[in-house]
Short mmCIF file of C-alpha atoms and ligand atoms in Angstrom, two decimals:
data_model
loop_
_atom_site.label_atom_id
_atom_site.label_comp_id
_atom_site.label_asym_id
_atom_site.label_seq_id
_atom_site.Cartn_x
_atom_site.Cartn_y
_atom_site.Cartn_z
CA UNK A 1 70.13 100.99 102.25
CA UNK A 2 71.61 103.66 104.47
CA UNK A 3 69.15 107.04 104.62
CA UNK A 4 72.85 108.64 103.38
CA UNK A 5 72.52 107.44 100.09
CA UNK A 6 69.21 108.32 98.81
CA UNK A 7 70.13 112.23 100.06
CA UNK A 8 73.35 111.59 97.91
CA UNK A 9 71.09 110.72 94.94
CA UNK A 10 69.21 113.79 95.44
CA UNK A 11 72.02 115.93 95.68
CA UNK A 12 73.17 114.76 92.36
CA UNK A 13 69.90 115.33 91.01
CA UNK A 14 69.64 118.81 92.32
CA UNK A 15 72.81 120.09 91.11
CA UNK A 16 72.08 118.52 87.30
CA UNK A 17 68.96 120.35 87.04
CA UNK A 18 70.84 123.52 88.66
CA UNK A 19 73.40 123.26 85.71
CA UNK A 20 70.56 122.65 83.10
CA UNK A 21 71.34 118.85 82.69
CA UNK A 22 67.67 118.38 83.45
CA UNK A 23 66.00 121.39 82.45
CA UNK A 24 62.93 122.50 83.75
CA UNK A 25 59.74 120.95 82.68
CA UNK A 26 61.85 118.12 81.77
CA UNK A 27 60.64 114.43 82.35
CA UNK A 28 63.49 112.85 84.65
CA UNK A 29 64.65 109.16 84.14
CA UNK A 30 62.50 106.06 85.33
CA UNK A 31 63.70 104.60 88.51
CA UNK A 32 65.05 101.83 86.71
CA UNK A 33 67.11 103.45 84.40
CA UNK A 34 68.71 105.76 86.87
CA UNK A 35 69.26 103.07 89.48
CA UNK A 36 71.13 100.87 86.76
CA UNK A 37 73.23 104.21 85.53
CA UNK A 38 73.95 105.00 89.64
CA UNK A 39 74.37 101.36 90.38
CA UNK A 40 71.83 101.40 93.41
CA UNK A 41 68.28 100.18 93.49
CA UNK A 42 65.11 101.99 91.93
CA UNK A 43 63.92 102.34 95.35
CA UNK A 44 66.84 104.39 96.50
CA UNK A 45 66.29 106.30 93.46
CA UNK A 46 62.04 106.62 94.07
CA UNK A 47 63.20 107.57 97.62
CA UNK A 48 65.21 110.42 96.37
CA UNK A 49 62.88 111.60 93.91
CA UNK A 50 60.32 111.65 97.10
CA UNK A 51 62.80 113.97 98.62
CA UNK A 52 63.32 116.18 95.61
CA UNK A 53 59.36 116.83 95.93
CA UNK A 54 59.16 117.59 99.48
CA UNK A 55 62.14 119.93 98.46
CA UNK A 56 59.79 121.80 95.70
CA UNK A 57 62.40 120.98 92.93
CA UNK A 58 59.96 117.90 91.14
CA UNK A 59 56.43 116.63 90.97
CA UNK A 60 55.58 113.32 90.44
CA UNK A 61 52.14 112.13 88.31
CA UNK A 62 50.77 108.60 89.00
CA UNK A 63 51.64 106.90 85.91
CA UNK A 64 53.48 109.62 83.61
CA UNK A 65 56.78 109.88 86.01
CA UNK A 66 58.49 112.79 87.72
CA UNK A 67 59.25 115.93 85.95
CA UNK A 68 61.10 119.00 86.91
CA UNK A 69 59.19 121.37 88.45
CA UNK A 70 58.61 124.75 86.42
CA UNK A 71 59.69 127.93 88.21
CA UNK A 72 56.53 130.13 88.49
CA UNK A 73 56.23 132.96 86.73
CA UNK A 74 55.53 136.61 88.11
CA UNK A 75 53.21 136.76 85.17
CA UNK A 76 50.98 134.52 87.09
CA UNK A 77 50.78 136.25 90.24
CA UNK A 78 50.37 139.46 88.76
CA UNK A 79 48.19 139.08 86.61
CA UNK A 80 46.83 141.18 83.60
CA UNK A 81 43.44 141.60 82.68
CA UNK A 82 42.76 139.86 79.11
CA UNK A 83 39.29 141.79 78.99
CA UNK A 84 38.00 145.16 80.28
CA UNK A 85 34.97 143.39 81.99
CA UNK A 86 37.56 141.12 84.06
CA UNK A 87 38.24 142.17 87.70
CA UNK A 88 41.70 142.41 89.04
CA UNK A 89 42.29 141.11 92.63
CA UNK A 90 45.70 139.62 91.73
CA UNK A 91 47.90 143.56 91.50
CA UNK A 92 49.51 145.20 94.62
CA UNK A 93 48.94 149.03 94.20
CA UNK A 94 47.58 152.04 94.62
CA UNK A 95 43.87 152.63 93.74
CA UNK A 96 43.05 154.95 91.17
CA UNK A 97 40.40 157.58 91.21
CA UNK A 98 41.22 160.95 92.59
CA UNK A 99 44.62 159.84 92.41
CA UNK A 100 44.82 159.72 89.05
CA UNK A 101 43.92 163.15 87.71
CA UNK A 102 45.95 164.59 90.94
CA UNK A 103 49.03 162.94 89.29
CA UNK A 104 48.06 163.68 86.01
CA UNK A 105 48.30 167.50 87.04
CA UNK A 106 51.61 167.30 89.02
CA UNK A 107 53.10 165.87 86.14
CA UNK A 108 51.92 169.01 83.37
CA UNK A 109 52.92 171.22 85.69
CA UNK A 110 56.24 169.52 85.80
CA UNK A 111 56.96 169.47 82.18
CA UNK A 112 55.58 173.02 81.32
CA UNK A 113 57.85 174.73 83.74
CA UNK A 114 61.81 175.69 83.21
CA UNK A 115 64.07 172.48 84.17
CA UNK A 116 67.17 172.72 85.24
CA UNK A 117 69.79 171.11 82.40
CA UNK A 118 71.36 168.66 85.21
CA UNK A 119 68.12 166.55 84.56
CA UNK A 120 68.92 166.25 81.07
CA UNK A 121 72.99 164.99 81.87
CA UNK A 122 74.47 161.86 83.42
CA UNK A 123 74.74 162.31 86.94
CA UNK A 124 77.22 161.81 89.29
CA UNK A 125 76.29 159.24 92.07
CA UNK A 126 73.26 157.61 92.06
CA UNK A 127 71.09 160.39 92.13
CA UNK A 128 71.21 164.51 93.22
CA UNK A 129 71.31 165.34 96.84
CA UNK A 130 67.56 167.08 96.62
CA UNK A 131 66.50 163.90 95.41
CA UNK A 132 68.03 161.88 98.00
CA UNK A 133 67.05 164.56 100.62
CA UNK A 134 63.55 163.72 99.29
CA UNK A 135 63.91 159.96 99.72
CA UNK A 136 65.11 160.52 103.12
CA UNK A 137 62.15 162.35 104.27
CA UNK A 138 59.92 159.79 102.82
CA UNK A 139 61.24 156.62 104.93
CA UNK A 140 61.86 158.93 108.40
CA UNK A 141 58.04 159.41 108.17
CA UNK A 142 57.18 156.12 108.22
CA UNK A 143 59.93 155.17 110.50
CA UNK A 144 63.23 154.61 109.74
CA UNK A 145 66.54 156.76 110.92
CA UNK A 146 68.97 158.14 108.67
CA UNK A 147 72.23 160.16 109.99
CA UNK A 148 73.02 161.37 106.30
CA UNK A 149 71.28 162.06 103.21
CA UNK A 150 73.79 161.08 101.22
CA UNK A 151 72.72 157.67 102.56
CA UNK A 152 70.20 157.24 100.41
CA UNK A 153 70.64 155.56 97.36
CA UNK A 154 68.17 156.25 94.26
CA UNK A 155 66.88 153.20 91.96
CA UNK A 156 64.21 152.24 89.96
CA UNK A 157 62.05 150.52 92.61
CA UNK A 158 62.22 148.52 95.17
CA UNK A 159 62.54 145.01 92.68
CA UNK A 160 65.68 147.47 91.23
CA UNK A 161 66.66 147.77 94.97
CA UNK A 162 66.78 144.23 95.96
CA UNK A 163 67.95 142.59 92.86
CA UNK A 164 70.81 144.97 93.43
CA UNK A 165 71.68 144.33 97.13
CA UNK A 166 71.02 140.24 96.09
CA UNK A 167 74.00 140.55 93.34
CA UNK A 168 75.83 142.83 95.37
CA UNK A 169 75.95 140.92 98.80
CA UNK A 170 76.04 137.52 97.70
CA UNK A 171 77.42 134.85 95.33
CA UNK A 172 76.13 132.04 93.43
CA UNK A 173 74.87 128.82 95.83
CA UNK A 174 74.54 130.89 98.20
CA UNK A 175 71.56 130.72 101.01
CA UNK A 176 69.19 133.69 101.42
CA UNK A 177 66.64 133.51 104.45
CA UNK A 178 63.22 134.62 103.77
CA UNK A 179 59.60 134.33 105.43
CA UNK A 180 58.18 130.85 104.59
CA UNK A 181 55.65 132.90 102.10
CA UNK A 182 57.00 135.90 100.68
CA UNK A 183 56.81 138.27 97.89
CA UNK A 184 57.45 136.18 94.39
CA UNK A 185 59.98 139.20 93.05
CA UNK A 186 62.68 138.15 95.52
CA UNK A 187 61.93 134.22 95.05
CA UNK A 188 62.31 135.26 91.20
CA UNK A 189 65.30 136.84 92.00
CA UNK A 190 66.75 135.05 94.34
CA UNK A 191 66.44 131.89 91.61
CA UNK A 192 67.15 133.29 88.87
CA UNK A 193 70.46 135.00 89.86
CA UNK A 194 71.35 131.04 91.64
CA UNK A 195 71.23 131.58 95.06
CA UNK A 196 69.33 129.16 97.03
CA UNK A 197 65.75 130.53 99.43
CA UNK A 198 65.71 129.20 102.63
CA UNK A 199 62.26 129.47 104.25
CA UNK A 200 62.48 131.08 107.95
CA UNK A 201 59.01 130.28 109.74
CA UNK A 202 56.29 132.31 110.61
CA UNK A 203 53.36 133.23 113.13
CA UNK A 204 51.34 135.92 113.60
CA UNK A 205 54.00 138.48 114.51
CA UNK A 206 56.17 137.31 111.47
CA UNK A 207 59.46 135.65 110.94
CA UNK A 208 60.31 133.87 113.84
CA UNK A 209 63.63 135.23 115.72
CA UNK A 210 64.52 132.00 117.12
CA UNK A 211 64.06 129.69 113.47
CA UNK A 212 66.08 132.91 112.19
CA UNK A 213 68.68 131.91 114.62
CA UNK A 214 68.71 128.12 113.92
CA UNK A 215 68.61 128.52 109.99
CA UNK A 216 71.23 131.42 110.16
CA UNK A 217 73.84 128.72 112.62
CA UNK A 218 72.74 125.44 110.14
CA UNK A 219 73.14 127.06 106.77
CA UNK A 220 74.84 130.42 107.21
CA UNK A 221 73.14 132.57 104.75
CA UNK A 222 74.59 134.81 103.26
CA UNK A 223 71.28 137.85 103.51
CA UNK A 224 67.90 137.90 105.16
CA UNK A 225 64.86 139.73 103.79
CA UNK A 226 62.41 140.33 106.20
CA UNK A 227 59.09 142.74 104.78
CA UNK A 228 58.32 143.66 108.27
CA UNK A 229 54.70 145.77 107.60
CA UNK A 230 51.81 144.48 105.93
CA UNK A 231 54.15 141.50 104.76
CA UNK A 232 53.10 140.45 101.43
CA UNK A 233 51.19 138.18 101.30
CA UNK A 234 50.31 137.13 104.98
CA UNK A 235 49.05 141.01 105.72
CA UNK A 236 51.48 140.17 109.13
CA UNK A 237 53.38 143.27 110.62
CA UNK A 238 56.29 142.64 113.23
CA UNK A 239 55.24 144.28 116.80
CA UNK A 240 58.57 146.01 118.27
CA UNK A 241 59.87 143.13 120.30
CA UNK A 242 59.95 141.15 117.30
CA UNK A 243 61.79 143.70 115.46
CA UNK A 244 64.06 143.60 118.55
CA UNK A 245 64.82 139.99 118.40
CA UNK A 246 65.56 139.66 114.77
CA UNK A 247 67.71 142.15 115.17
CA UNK A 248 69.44 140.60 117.96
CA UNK A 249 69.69 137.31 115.88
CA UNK A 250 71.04 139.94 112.35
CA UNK A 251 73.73 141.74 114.95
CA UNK A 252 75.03 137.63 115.93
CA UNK A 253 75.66 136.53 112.31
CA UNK A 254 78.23 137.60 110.07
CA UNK A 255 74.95 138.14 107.65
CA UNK A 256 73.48 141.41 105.82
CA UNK A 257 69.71 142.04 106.57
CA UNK A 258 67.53 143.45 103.73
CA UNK A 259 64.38 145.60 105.44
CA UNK A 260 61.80 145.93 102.43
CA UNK A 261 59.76 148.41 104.36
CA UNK A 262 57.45 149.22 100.95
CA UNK A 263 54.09 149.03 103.42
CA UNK A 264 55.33 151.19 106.21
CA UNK A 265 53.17 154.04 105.64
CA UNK A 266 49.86 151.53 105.65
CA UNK A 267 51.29 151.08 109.63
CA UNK A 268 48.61 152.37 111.97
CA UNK A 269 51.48 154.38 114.24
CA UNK A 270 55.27 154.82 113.11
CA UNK A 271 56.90 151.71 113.49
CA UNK A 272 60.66 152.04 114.17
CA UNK A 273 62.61 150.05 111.17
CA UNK A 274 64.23 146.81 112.22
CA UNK A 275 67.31 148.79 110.68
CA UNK A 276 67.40 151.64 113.24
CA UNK A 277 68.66 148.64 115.57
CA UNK A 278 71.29 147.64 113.20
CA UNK A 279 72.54 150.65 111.05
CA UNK A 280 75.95 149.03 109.98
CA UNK A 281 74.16 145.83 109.12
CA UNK A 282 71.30 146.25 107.34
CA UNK A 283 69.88 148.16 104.20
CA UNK A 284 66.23 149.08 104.48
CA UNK A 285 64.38 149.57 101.10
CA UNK A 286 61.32 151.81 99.98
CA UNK A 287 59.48 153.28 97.25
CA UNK A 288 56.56 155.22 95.58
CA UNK A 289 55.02 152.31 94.11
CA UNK A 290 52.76 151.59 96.91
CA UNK A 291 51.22 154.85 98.31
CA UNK A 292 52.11 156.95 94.31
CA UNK A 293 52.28 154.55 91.55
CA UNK A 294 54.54 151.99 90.50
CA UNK A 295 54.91 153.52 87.20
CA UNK A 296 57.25 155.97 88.52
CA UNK A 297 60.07 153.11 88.86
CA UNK A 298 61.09 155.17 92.27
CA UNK A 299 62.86 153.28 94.92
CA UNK A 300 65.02 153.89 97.84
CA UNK A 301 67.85 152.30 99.42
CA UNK A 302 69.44 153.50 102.89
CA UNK A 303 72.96 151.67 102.88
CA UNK A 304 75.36 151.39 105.76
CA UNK A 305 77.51 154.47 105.92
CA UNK A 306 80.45 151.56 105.05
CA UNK A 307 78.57 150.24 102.09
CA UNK A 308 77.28 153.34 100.48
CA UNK A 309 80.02 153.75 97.84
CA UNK A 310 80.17 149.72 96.77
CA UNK A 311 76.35 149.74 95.98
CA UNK A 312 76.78 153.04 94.40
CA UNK A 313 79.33 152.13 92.28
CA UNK A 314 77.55 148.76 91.57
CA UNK A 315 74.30 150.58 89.99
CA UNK A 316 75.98 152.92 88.07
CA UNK A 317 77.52 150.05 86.65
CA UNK A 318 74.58 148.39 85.88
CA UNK A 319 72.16 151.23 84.81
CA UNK A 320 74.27 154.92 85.50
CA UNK A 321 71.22 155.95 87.36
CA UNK A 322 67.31 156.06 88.11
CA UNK A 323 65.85 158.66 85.73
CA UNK A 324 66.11 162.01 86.96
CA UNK A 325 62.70 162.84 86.00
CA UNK A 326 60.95 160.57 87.75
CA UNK A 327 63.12 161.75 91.04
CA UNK A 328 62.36 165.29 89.92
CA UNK A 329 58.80 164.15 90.27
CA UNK A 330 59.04 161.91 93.56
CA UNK A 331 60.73 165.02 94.98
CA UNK A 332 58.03 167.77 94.07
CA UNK A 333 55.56 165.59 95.12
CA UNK A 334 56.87 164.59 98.84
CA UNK A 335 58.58 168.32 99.48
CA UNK A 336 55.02 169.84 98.56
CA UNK A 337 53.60 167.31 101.77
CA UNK A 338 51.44 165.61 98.77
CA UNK A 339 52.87 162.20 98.51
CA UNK A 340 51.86 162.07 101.87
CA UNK A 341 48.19 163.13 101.65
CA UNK A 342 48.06 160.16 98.97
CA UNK A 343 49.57 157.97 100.89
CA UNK A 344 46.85 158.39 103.16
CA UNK A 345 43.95 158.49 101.06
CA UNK A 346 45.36 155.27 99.95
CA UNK A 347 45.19 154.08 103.53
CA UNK A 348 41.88 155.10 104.46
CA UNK A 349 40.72 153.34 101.13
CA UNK A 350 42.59 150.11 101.89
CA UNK A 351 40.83 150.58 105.39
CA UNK A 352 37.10 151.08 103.50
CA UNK A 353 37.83 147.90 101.66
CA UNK A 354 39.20 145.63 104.36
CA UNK A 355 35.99 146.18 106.37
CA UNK A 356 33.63 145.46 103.04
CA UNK A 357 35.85 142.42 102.41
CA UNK A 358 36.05 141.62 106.26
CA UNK A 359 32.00 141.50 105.84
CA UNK A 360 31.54 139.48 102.59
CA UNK A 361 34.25 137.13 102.55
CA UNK A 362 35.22 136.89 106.90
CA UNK A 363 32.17 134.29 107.18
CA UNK A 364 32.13 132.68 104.15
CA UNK A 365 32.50 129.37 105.52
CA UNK A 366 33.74 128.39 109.09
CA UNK A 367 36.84 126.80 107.57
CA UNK A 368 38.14 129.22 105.65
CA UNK A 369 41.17 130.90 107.29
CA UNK A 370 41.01 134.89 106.74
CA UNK A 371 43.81 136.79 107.92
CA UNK A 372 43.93 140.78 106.95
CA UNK A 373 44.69 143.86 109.00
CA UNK A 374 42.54 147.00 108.72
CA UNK A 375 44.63 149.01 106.09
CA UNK A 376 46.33 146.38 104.28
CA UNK A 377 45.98 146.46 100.28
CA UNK A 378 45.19 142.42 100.15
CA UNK A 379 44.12 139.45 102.23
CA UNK A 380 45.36 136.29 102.37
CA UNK A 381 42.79 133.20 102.79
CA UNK A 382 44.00 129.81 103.10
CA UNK A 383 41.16 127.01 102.18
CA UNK A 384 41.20 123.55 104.17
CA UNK A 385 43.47 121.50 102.97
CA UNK A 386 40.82 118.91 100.84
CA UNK A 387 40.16 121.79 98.86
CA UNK A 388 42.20 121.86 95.08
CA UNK A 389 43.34 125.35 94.95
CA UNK A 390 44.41 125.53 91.42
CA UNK A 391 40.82 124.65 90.62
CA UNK A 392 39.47 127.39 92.40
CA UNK A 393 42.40 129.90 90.99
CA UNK A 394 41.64 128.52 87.44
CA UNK A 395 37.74 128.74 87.74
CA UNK A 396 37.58 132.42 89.37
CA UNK A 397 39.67 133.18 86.39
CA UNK A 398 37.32 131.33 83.91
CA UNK A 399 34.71 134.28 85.24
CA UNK A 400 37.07 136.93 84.53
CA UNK A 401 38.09 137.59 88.68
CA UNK A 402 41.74 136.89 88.68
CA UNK A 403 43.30 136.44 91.89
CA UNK A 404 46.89 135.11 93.05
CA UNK A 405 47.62 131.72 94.22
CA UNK A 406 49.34 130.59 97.45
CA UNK A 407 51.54 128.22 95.60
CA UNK A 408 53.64 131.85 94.06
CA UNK A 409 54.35 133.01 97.61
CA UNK A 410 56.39 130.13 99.08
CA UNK A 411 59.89 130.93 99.61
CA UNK A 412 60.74 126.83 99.46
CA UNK A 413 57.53 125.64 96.65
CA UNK A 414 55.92 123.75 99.82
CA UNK A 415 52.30 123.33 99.11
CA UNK A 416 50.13 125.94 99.57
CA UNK A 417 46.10 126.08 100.12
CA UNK A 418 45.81 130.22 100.43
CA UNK A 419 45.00 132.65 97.62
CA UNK A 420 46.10 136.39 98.17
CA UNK A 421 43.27 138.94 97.15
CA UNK A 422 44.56 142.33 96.38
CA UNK A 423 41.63 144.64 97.67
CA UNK A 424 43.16 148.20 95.58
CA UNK A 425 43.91 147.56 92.06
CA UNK A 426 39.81 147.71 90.91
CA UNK A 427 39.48 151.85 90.87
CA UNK A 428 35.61 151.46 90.55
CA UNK A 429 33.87 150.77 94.43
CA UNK A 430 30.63 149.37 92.62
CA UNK A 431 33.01 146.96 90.41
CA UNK A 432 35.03 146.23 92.93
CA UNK A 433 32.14 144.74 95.68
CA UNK A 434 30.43 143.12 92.74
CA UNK A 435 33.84 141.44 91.65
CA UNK A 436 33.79 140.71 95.61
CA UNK A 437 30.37 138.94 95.40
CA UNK A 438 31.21 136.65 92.65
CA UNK A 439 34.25 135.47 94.64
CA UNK A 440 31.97 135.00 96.98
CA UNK A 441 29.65 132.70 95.49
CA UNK A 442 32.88 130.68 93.62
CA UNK A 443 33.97 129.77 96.58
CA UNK A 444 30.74 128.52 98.15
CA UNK A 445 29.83 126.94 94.80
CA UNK A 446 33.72 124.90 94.96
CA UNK A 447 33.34 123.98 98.98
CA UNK A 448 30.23 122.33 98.15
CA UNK A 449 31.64 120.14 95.31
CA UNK A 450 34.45 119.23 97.94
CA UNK A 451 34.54 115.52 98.95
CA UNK A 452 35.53 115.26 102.06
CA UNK A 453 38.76 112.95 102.74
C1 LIG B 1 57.24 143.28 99.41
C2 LIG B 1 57.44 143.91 98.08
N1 LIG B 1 58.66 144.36 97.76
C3 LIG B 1 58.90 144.94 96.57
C4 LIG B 1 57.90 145.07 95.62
C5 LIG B 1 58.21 145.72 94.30
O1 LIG B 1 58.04 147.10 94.37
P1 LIG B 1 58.48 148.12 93.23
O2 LIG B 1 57.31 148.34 92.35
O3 LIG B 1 58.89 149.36 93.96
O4 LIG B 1 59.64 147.52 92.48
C6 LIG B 1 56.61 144.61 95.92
C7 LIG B 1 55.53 144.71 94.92
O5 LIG B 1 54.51 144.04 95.01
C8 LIG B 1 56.38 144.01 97.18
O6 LIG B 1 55.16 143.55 97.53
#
């Protein structure tokens, strides 16, 4: 048996379940059966199955046969409380307190006074120029350049942003690169639309420039996102030179580079944007949901001068436009300097709870991995290897502490032993260490019923 025609088998497997032949969840055929429909042997055909594992497309039970793996849901990762006494480490976002009652007043203000009628009509363009003006403003602070306001394109967050620039920039079967564990939004995305992830890997100063380079020459994708600040989930963000030699890697490719920049403003300095290197190659992508809320739906794209008309055109196609409102909001609130005293508030709270996390959770136990940076919203823990994550996932949840597994965040399904632990989304500091503490003692309680291999 040549190694050529197990990889064949697998590529016929992959593209039936891509065309729903074998739908997800489904059980595939016994060795047997497929090897006599194939005319090849069952090993070939247990070979290829092998393969389709290690690829993240199948999983295989000891006695009940292979099945085809179920795409994960964001509904997992995120995660909603089912009871008020549950606590929430699983949500990315702002924490609430002061917050709250300071948007709460913004808003009244907003509604009570005189509007101008243009919010009530369709608009031309993605969005008004005060609006975009605003948006513009908002990502120079926290690093990026923009030439013209006009630039900026308006959307209804940054999931709005990339879905767009996905359909936009690429075609079905296509290959997008992405950090070996990213944010689940694009993965869902990225799948769901039927393009293909390609994992680019990592260390500690994020995507690698030179397996950017080898993955862009062996499978010539067609867009790389790169979340270069506080990536979610690995906390990582790209140092300068990094930033330099992605870019370098972007400017050799005929290949479109999607910045999500939504940390930036949790940076300790201003970072300059990977895109600043790369203007006519790369669209760089914010919004409020981070520092403000996510409820305002506000997100930000900065095209290429070239491309600002074809994305334009492409979301007023798809939705007209972001709601005015909300923009009318977003811009009130970033003109007046506010946005910006929130964002950091937000930062010095994600700073208050890194160093309380840092304390209860760095020394749990000497093999737990802990990687966090001082103002990041979450951490990211990976567990040795013997350890069954799922069971710790499930059990934490059991105890109403919800957290998100490692297994959501890989660009390519590989296996994953981390959990990410969002640090903002419990307003209350006294619910919020006590939530902490009970993490704490689930995990000791699961390493000791570890047996080791
Ligand atoms: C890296 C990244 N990009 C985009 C988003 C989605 O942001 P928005 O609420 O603006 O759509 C998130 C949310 O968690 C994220 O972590």
């Amino acid at each position: 048996m040549t190694a050529a025609k197990y990889v064949e088998i697998a590529r016929k497997i992959e593209s039936r379940i891509e065309v729903g032949q074998y739908p997800e969840g489904s059980k595939l055929p016994t060795h047997r059966s497929l090897a006599d429909s194939l005319s090849t042997t069952a090993v070939t055909v247990a070979k290829a199955y092998n393969l389709l594992t290690e690829m993240g497309l199948v999983e295989s039970f000891v006695g009940r046969g292979s099945y085809v793996k179920k795409l994960p849901q964001l509904k997992h990762v995120i995660q909603s409380e089912r009871e008020e006494k549950d606590k929430n480490f699983s949500i990315l976002q702002p924490c609430f307190g002061d917050q709250l009652s300071q948007l709460q007043t913004t808003f009244s203000q907003i509604f009570t006074q005189q509007m101008s009628a243009q919010l009530f009509s369709y608009r031309e363009d993605t969005g008004s120029i005060a609006h975009k003006e605003a948006g513009r403003l908002w990502c120079e602070t926290y690093g990026l350049e923009v030439s013209r306001a006009e630039q900026i394109l308006l959307c209804n967050g940054a999931q709005h942003a990339l879905s767009s620039l996905i359909e936009c920039y690429s075609k079905e079967g296509d290959y997008i690169a992405l950090e070996a564990q990213t944010y689940p939004g694009v993965i869902a995305i990225i799948k769901s639309l039927g393009r293909k992830p390609i994992a680019v890997s990592m260390d500690e100063y994020g995507m690698q420039a030179e397996a950017l380079d080898k993955v862009c020459e062996q499978f010539k994708p067609s867009l790389v996102v790169v979340v270069p600040s506080h990536q979610n989930p690995t906390t990582v963000t790209m140092p300068k030179a990094r930033r330099q030699a992605i870019a370098e890697v972007i400017q050799q490719y005929p290949v479109w580079l999607l910045e999500d920049d939504i940390y930036a403003f949790l940076n300790q300095e201003r970072v300059p944007a990977i895109t600043n290197l790369v203007p006519e190659k790369s669209f760089y992508i914010s919004s409020l949901s981070k520092a403000i809320s996510p409820g305002l739906r506000c997100g930000f794209i900065k095209a290429p001068q070239s491309q600002v008309s074809h994305v334009s055109e492409y979301i007023r196609t798809m939705v007209w436009h972001a709601s005015a409102f909300m923009f009318e909001c977003a811009q009130r609130l970033i003109d007046s300097g506010m946005a910006f005293e929130m964002a950091a508030e937000q930062k010095i709270i994600a700073e208050r709870r890194q160093e309380i996390a840092k304390q209860m959770l760095g020394q749990v136990l000497p093999d737990v991995i802990f990687q966090c940076q001082a103002s990041s919203y979450h951490i990211w823990l990976t567990l040795p290897p013997s350890w069954q994550l799922d069971g710790l996932v499930q059990i934490a949840k059991e105890h109403g502490v919800l957290v998100s597994s490692g297994q959501f965040f890989e660009a390519q399904n590989q296996p994953s032993h981390s959990v990410r632990i969002s640090l903002m989304a419990i307003a209350d500091d006294a619910v919020f260490q006590s939530g902490l503490m009970q993490l704490v003692s689930l995990i000791k309680r699961e390493s000791s019923s570890v047996i080791p291999v």
